[in-house]
Amino acid sequence: MNSLPVLLLLLLLLSLFLLSSPSHRFRNSTAALDDSTVYIWPLPKEFRHGDRTLAVDPDLALRLEGPGGNNSTILKEAFERYKDLIFKPWARSVRRWSGVYDVSELTVFVSSDNETLQLGVDESYTLYVGGEGRLSIFRGATIEANTIYGAMRGLETFSQLCILNYETKTVEVYKAPWYIQDEPRFAFRGLLLDTSRHYLPLSVIKQVIDSMSYAKMNVLHWHIIDEQSFPLEVPSFPDLWKGSYTKWERYTVEDAYEVVDFAKKRGIHIMAEIDVPGHAESWGVGYPNLWPSCNCTEPLDVAKNFTFEVISGILTDMRKIFPFGLFHLGGDEVNTDCWYSTPHVKQWLQEHNMTTKDAYQYFVLRAQEIAIDLGWIPVNWEETFNAFKEKLDPQTVIHNWLGPGVCPKAVAKGFRCIVSNQGVWYLDHLDIPWEDFYNSEPLDGINSTLQQELVLGGEVCMWGETADTSVVQQTIWPRAAAAAERLWSPLDATSAGNLNSTVLPRLHYFRCLLNHRGVAAAPVNNSLARQPPIGPGSCFAQ
């Protein structure tokens, strides 16, 4: 018998075995990027581009112009941050053999010198990248904006246009010249971060804020305190943070100021929350008188003025730290049964001719009054609207979470609304796919233009029961980015075509961009969020 055919057969079988084994199955898998796709996330409102490739100088210079640009330290710091993201450390020392670059200077022109950050601040910008002034009177690339916060959004877009060519070791802008005119669809594009269920170090909170800026999100809803722990220092009532898990899992006043300052430099508001009267058991660790009794540790004691003195002290201290105009007072999931079973509370109810439902209303409205007196607009979870909409202060912002339907009812009554439907925008629900985050439309069921304007925007929620430092970023990203584009980009841009062909390749790309920037964004295609890849493969295909 000739041994050659047998040897060939054995080699064939061996090669088939290797190709089918887990360690080789994806070896030849490559992800090809479509040249016709625009890989900017979120998609700008309006853009045009050409077909040239421009080289960007590793010594890219910043030129600040206009009343708001000339002396803006915030913009100078933002430029340096983005320069570090665009150029690898070694790239600044590697120059083209010709020494000639198409984009050597970025001009940023800002019309207003007002750097106040409040809801509705102008975030619009225009970006020109033409090289040697082909589309702009300025040389190289130009961002024009009314405020520094619009300019920062333009810096993010510019950074996404800058791509390292590994063969030439040069940062390039493809499809130039670019003309982009952009602004957000909604003023409120939020992410809730829960630091009560699991303490998150300051460094992690900052990482989340940084990653939010990459997706042009602009509100961090800091759910600092809940029934499990009270980690925040309150000078007026210094024993409150005895309700923290340990003395090493706390936030000082200085920490809170630092978070607000860090966020402002990225154009991000901090909306703080204390959730009353429920979700407050941890308050009584330091001040047991806040509990109705040892057997009734929440809701907070409605019958004692001391309860409202503490709330006033907390809000007064927090008003010094958090300048944002909205403050979240919670008001959800309030079980009032033990109020009626606690003798002194029951007596108080009878003396005031109140039911426990009446007392719930009384508590929420009194907390609102304290916040309003301090210059805040109160935000409350939707149960308050469902229970006593006629009594709420007209300024109240209703925060949806239970499901669809409440925002149409709220805006019909003249209230403003924030959308966070738990069925599609709760990040701790690991089985919600990115498509559901993307397809959730905040204006569903609202046909009146005037009522649509009362929807401030939306917020994805990172509740912390099952997420700590080890998994929080990969639970947030990339699904939060899907909602971010829904909240930023025009409706017609986010509703056209097949998601798998129009959106998925771009979301893959943005997830890889986050990974390159050090953000632990999980694979897009996981059946459950935050799972690692199931095998080898390209970031652009997982």
XYZ file of C-alpha atoms in Angstrom:
542
model
C 0.000 0.000 0.000
C 1.348 3.430 -1.002
C 2.000 5.466 2.166
C 1.664 8.913 0.461
C -2.166 8.953 0.157
C -2.435 7.799 3.796
C -0.099 10.603 4.922
C -2.062 13.174 2.924
C -5.284 11.891 4.458
C -3.838 12.166 7.979
C -2.644 15.719 7.311
C -6.074 16.650 5.969
C -7.798 15.229 9.066
C -5.329 17.005 11.361
C -5.898 20.348 9.652
C -9.672 19.927 9.889
C -9.326 19.132 13.598
C -7.179 22.209 14.251
C -9.512 24.481 12.329
C -12.482 23.212 14.297
C -10.808 23.368 17.729
C -11.712 26.320 19.992
C -8.233 27.804 19.868
C -8.240 27.999 16.086
C -11.890 28.441 15.190
C -11.730 32.223 14.952
C -8.155 32.602 13.757
C -9.145 33.706 10.266
C -12.007 35.877 11.456
C -11.403 39.490 10.466
C -13.630 42.509 10.639
C -13.688 44.687 7.558
C -14.828 48.273 8.047
C -17.195 49.678 5.435
C -15.671 52.746 3.791
C -19.148 54.159 3.127
C -20.063 54.223 6.832
C -19.534 57.294 8.996
C -18.014 56.101 12.262
C -18.961 59.018 14.484
C -20.921 58.297 17.680
C -23.419 59.751 18.286
C -24.273 60.594 14.698
C -24.149 64.360 14.056
C -27.225 66.317 13.036
C -25.813 67.366 9.672
C -22.563 66.495 7.917
C -20.847 66.437 4.557
C -17.498 64.933 3.628
C -15.156 64.334 0.724
C -12.678 61.607 -0.189
C -9.273 63.018 0.746
C -6.964 61.787 3.497
C -5.305 64.394 5.672
C -2.289 63.966 7.922
C -2.515 65.484 11.417
C 0.591 67.028 12.964
C 1.615 65.242 16.195
C 2.508 68.721 17.458
C -1.049 69.885 16.760
C -1.426 73.414 18.115
C -4.488 75.002 19.691
C -5.592 78.489 18.743
C -8.366 79.936 20.926
C -10.464 82.761 19.520
C -13.546 84.770 20.484
C -14.784 86.173 23.813
C -15.245 82.696 25.292
C -12.120 81.097 23.919
C -9.289 83.483 24.620
C -8.691 82.729 28.274
C -10.623 79.521 28.850
C -8.629 77.205 31.097
C -11.370 74.562 30.749
C -10.914 74.483 26.963
C -7.133 74.380 27.196
C -7.307 71.401 29.555
C -9.886 69.679 27.315
C -7.629 70.089 24.280
C -4.708 68.482 26.105
C -6.916 65.558 27.185
C -8.066 64.965 23.642
C -4.567 65.326 22.274
C -3.513 62.510 24.618
C -6.417 60.390 23.314
C -5.608 61.067 19.657
C -1.843 60.544 19.761
C -0.071 57.622 21.365
C 2.850 58.715 23.564
C 5.407 57.683 20.966
C 3.459 59.238 18.088
C 4.480 62.744 19.069
C 8.128 61.916 18.444
C 7.528 60.215 15.078
C 7.296 62.717 12.242
C 6.690 62.246 8.528
C 9.795 62.164 6.374
C 8.480 65.203 4.490
C 7.713 67.085 7.684
C 4.550 68.469 6.035
C 1.103 68.024 7.581
C -2.340 68.998 6.364
C -3.694 69.793 9.831
C -1.193 71.527 12.088
C -3.543 73.775 14.004
C -7.000 73.479 15.566
C -8.795 76.796 15.934
C -11.604 76.969 18.473
C -13.839 80.045 18.338
C -16.318 80.521 21.218
C -18.816 83.381 21.155
C -19.809 83.574 24.841
C -17.520 83.914 27.841
C -20.254 82.617 30.189
C -19.032 79.254 31.525
C -22.078 78.606 33.721
C -23.244 75.011 33.301
C -27.006 74.629 33.623
C -29.726 72.550 31.998
C -30.275 73.678 28.424
C -26.842 75.219 27.978
C -26.025 75.573 24.282
C -24.033 72.496 23.200
C -24.168 73.163 19.465
C -21.023 73.406 17.387
C -19.757 73.535 13.839
C -16.650 71.596 12.847
C -14.607 72.146 9.699
C -11.689 69.899 8.795
C -10.322 70.919 5.422
C -6.588 71.164 5.697
C -5.015 74.496 4.860
C -8.360 76.280 5.083
C -10.260 74.613 2.264
C -13.659 74.980 3.963
C -12.958 77.614 6.581
C -11.306 80.982 6.811
C -9.095 79.342 9.459
C -6.183 77.077 8.687
C -6.313 73.302 9.291
C -9.378 72.535 11.395
C -11.903 74.766 13.123
C -14.564 74.401 15.793
C -17.050 77.222 16.159
C -19.454 77.226 19.118
C -21.524 79.585 21.223
C -20.255 78.122 24.525
C -17.254 76.177 25.762
C -19.562 73.186 26.247
C -20.468 73.155 22.566
C -16.763 73.443 21.783
C -16.069 70.390 23.962
C -18.645 68.353 22.027
C -16.854 69.453 18.873
C -13.519 68.305 20.311
C -15.008 64.859 20.894
C -16.180 64.646 17.289
C -12.824 65.868 15.988
C -11.038 63.245 18.073
C -13.187 60.508 16.550
C -12.213 61.657 13.052
C -8.523 61.308 13.911
C -7.350 57.735 13.278
C -3.873 56.284 13.656
C -2.473 54.698 10.501
C -0.282 51.953 11.966
C 1.665 51.488 8.721
C 2.744 55.103 8.374
C 2.531 55.772 12.138
C 0.657 58.949 11.286
C -2.706 60.163 12.605
C -4.996 60.759 9.662
C -8.448 62.138 8.918
C -10.218 60.157 6.218
C -12.967 61.380 3.889
C -11.913 65.002 4.207
C -12.910 67.734 3.877
C -15.506 67.515 6.649
C -18.295 69.941 7.451
C -20.327 69.044 10.543
C -23.104 71.090 12.084
C -24.367 69.467 15.262
C -26.534 69.911 18.339
C -28.332 67.577 20.748
C -31.945 66.557 20.284
C -32.602 66.502 24.061
C -31.146 68.726 26.785
C -31.056 65.934 29.408
C -28.989 62.849 28.459
C -28.368 61.076 31.697
C -26.810 58.118 33.466
C -27.772 57.115 37.015
C -24.900 55.807 39.137
C -25.782 54.067 42.413
C -23.093 54.352 45.109
C -25.232 53.174 48.011
C -25.705 49.502 47.131
C -21.978 49.234 46.383
C -19.478 51.950 47.193
C -17.578 53.161 44.131
C -14.185 54.861 44.658
C -13.773 58.420 43.442
C -11.470 57.239 40.656
C -14.202 54.959 39.282
C -16.802 57.734 39.346
C -14.372 59.889 37.363
C -13.812 57.081 34.850
C -17.568 56.864 34.340
C -17.789 60.633 33.842
C -14.961 60.535 31.295
C -16.663 57.737 29.375
C -19.973 59.642 29.410
C -18.300 62.581 27.684
C -17.165 60.283 24.859
C -20.840 59.511 24.116
C -21.894 63.165 24.628
C -24.009 62.323 27.685
C -24.373 65.292 30.003
C -26.053 64.402 33.340
C -24.691 62.078 36.006
C -27.587 61.282 38.337
C -25.654 60.500 41.502
C -27.815 58.185 43.615
C -25.511 58.651 46.564
C -27.652 57.397 49.438
C -30.175 54.589 49.891
C -31.422 52.229 52.581
C -28.265 50.112 52.506
C -25.683 52.818 53.153
C -25.224 56.554 53.745
C -21.669 57.257 52.511
C -21.804 61.081 52.213
C -20.469 63.542 54.786
C -23.130 66.023 55.950
C -21.555 68.719 58.182
C -24.900 69.805 59.640
C -25.562 66.269 60.888
C -22.130 64.634 61.149
C -23.365 61.250 62.391
C -25.352 60.514 59.234
C -22.413 58.834 57.529
C -22.230 56.339 60.355
C -24.696 54.608 58.044
C -21.892 53.848 55.557
C -20.801 50.234 55.152
C -17.422 51.023 56.746
C -15.484 54.187 57.559
C -13.359 53.545 54.452
C -16.362 53.625 52.109
C -17.330 57.260 52.377
C -17.327 60.513 50.401
C -16.120 63.680 52.114
C -17.468 67.107 51.236
C -14.176 67.665 49.408
C -14.741 64.471 47.380
C -18.170 65.702 46.295
C -16.773 69.107 45.260
C -14.086 67.279 43.275
C -16.658 65.187 41.403
C -18.675 68.294 40.490
C -15.571 70.161 39.289
C -14.278 67.155 37.326
C -17.656 66.743 35.639
C -18.031 70.436 34.780
C -14.725 70.335 32.912
C -16.347 67.708 30.682
C -19.653 69.526 30.287
C -21.497 67.148 32.612
C -24.014 68.111 35.302
C -24.254 66.270 38.618
C -27.849 65.717 39.728
C -27.737 64.466 43.315
C -30.509 62.452 44.968
C -31.774 61.721 48.455
C -34.700 59.290 48.214
C -37.378 60.208 50.784
C -39.379 59.115 52.663
C -38.596 55.510 51.696
C -35.166 54.048 50.865
C -33.724 55.810 53.941
C -33.128 53.133 56.584
C -29.393 53.940 56.683
C -30.151 57.440 57.997
C -31.190 56.003 61.350
C -27.851 54.342 62.064
C -26.470 57.730 63.062
C -29.768 59.231 64.214
C -32.141 56.511 65.466
C -34.859 59.122 66.108
C -35.400 59.244 62.354
C -36.847 55.740 62.552
C -40.491 55.535 63.650
C -39.414 52.589 65.854
C -36.867 49.771 66.040
C -39.365 47.629 64.156
C -40.201 50.351 61.642
C -36.949 51.646 60.165
C -38.433 53.072 56.975
C -40.158 55.199 55.796
C -38.651 58.048 57.804
C -40.714 59.301 60.731
C -43.340 61.646 59.291
C -44.564 62.701 62.749
C -41.353 64.367 63.974
C -40.161 67.833 63.006
C -36.634 66.507 63.561
C -36.990 64.455 60.366
C -37.519 67.598 58.311
C -34.788 69.457 60.181
C -32.377 66.738 59.045
C -33.662 66.896 55.463
C -33.266 70.677 55.505
C -29.725 70.353 56.867
C -28.763 67.807 54.213
C -30.185 69.894 51.375
C -28.646 73.103 52.690
C -25.210 71.473 52.830
C -25.664 69.838 49.425
C -26.808 73.091 47.813
C -23.320 74.477 48.475
C -21.813 71.567 46.545
C -24.228 70.842 43.681
C -25.004 73.888 41.496
C -27.221 72.021 39.006
C -30.770 73.367 38.984
C -32.441 69.961 39.407
C -32.381 67.950 42.623
C -33.859 64.454 42.912
C -36.021 63.775 45.967
C -36.967 60.181 45.127
C -40.377 59.324 46.522
C -40.666 55.823 45.059
C -41.569 52.448 46.575
C -42.932 53.871 49.837
C -44.611 51.211 51.987
C -46.435 53.122 54.729
C -47.900 50.116 56.607
C -45.618 50.425 59.613
C -46.483 54.082 60.087
C -49.970 53.044 61.130
C -48.663 50.251 63.358
C -46.343 52.625 65.264
C -48.296 54.185 68.173
C -46.953 57.741 68.122
C -47.194 57.975 64.330
C -50.723 56.552 64.407
C -51.675 59.162 67.010
C -50.160 61.943 64.864
C -52.122 60.716 61.841
C -55.348 60.757 63.815
C -54.670 64.226 65.216
C -54.066 65.550 61.725
C -56.984 63.595 60.238
C -54.649 61.865 57.774
C -54.476 58.450 56.212
C -51.041 56.975 55.563
C -51.507 57.935 51.891
C -52.166 61.521 52.985
C -49.008 61.400 55.124
C -46.966 60.162 52.145
C -48.224 63.164 50.163
C -47.506 65.507 53.086
C -43.932 64.220 53.375
C -43.137 64.562 49.662
C -44.627 68.057 49.434
C -42.795 69.257 52.545
C -39.480 67.943 51.160
C -40.242 69.678 47.837
C -40.848 72.941 49.678
C -37.440 72.724 51.356
C -35.719 72.090 48.007
C -37.590 74.888 46.233
C -36.729 77.352 49.007
C -33.075 76.522 48.331
C -33.473 77.336 44.633
C -33.826 73.815 43.296
C -36.368 72.357 40.889
C -37.574 69.072 42.448
C -37.441 65.788 40.548
C -39.561 62.894 41.830
C -40.073 59.312 40.752
C -43.373 58.695 38.998
C -45.222 57.183 42.001
C -45.697 60.721 43.337
C -47.461 61.721 40.110
C -49.542 58.567 40.096
C -50.624 59.112 43.723
C -51.289 62.867 43.953
C -50.526 64.665 40.706
C -52.912 67.521 41.512
C -50.930 68.424 44.657
C -47.379 68.367 43.263
C -45.595 71.657 42.800
C -46.028 72.722 39.141
C -42.225 72.903 38.765
C -41.879 69.185 39.533
C -40.056 67.054 36.977
C -41.624 63.581 36.812
C -39.097 60.766 36.470
C -40.521 57.716 34.722
C -39.276 54.226 35.557
C -42.128 51.735 36.032
C -42.899 51.329 32.333
C -44.205 53.235 29.325
C -47.106 55.635 29.525
C -46.481 58.040 32.406
C -44.657 60.766 30.448
C -47.595 61.310 28.030
C -49.864 61.684 31.066
C -47.409 63.969 32.887
C -46.803 66.378 30.005
C -50.558 66.489 29.315
C -50.880 67.930 32.833
C -48.126 70.473 32.154
C -45.312 68.718 34.024
C -41.856 68.125 32.575
C -40.653 64.535 32.347
C -37.520 62.373 32.178
C -37.778 58.898 30.630
C -36.107 55.847 32.235
C -38.483 52.976 31.405
C -37.036 50.008 33.323
C -38.029 47.582 30.572
C -35.600 49.153 28.108
C -33.233 51.546 29.925
C -32.194 49.772 33.146
C -28.579 48.690 32.754
C -28.733 46.239 35.661
C -31.273 44.235 33.633
C -28.597 42.242 31.874
C -30.983 40.575 29.444
C -32.011 43.839 27.730
C -30.156 43.897 24.370
C -28.598 46.982 22.856
C -31.350 47.107 20.215
C -33.985 47.798 22.882
C -31.872 50.613 24.334
C -31.512 52.070 20.847
C -35.144 51.742 19.769
C -36.667 53.290 22.899
C -38.184 56.599 21.821
C -38.782 59.176 24.601
C -41.591 60.878 22.681
C -43.703 57.781 22.040
C -47.353 58.551 22.647
C -46.842 62.330 22.657
C -48.129 64.000 19.475
C -48.437 67.625 20.554
C -45.329 69.671 19.763
C -45.823 71.767 22.894
C -46.075 68.652 25.055
C -43.026 67.082 23.366
C -41.004 70.112 24.489
C -41.811 69.195 28.106
C -39.837 65.941 27.782
C -36.384 66.973 28.982
C -34.808 63.750 27.722
C -33.925 60.414 29.211
C -31.634 58.520 31.526
C -30.208 55.000 31.646
C -29.941 53.607 35.170
C -26.968 51.717 36.621
C -28.449 50.374 39.844
C -25.763 48.894 42.034
C -27.217 45.811 43.734
C -25.156 43.493 41.521
C -22.471 45.865 40.240
C -19.338 47.192 41.911
C -15.965 48.432 40.705
C -15.174 45.036 39.163
C -18.006 45.153 36.602
C -19.615 48.573 36.538
C -18.080 49.882 33.309
C -18.806 46.766 31.258
C -22.373 46.796 32.576
C -22.818 50.407 31.442
C -21.081 50.157 28.074
C -21.758 49.760 25.235
C -25.551 49.630 25.842
C -25.628 53.138 27.353
C -24.137 54.405 24.095
C -27.189 53.129 22.221
C -29.442 55.318 24.361
C -26.948 58.201 24.088
C -27.314 58.302 20.310
C -31.099 58.132 20.613
C -30.967 61.196 22.885
C -28.451 63.192 20.826
C -29.057 62.453 17.149
C -32.033 63.521 15.004
C -34.992 61.147 15.040
C -34.822 60.464 11.304
C -31.136 59.507 11.621
C -31.818 56.949 14.369
C -34.952 55.455 12.822
C -33.897 54.706 9.271
C -32.917 51.311 7.858
C -31.969 47.964 9.308
C -30.146 48.301 12.644
C -27.774 45.452 11.825
C -26.529 47.257 8.738
C -26.883 50.929 9.710
C -26.146 50.974 13.445
C -24.442 47.754 14.557
C -21.138 48.308 12.661
C -20.916 51.808 14.115
C -21.686 50.578 17.643
C -18.985 47.900 17.277
C -16.589 50.653 16.252
C -17.532 52.900 19.181
C -17.158 50.021 21.626
C -13.636 49.440 20.292
C -12.924 53.163 20.612
C -13.954 52.965 24.280
C -11.658 49.961 24.768
C -8.757 51.852 23.171
C -9.422 54.699 25.574
C -9.233 52.351 28.544
C -12.968 51.864 29.115
C -13.929 48.245 29.849
C -16.884 48.161 27.433
C -18.246 44.631 26.988
C -18.833 42.955 23.609
C -21.897 44.283 21.769
C -23.292 40.892 20.767
C -23.454 39.233 24.194
C -26.742 37.537 25.054
C -26.238 38.910 28.571
C -24.532 42.227 29.225
C -21.019 42.435 30.739
C -20.122 38.859 29.708
C -16.613 38.421 28.269
C -16.109 37.266 24.662
C -16.911 33.604 23.976
C -13.724 33.150 21.960
C -10.958 34.878 19.993
C -11.959 37.536 17.509
C -11.810 41.153 16.473
C -13.182 43.873 18.704
C -15.044 45.114 15.615
C -16.955 41.838 15.277
C -17.923 40.976 18.871
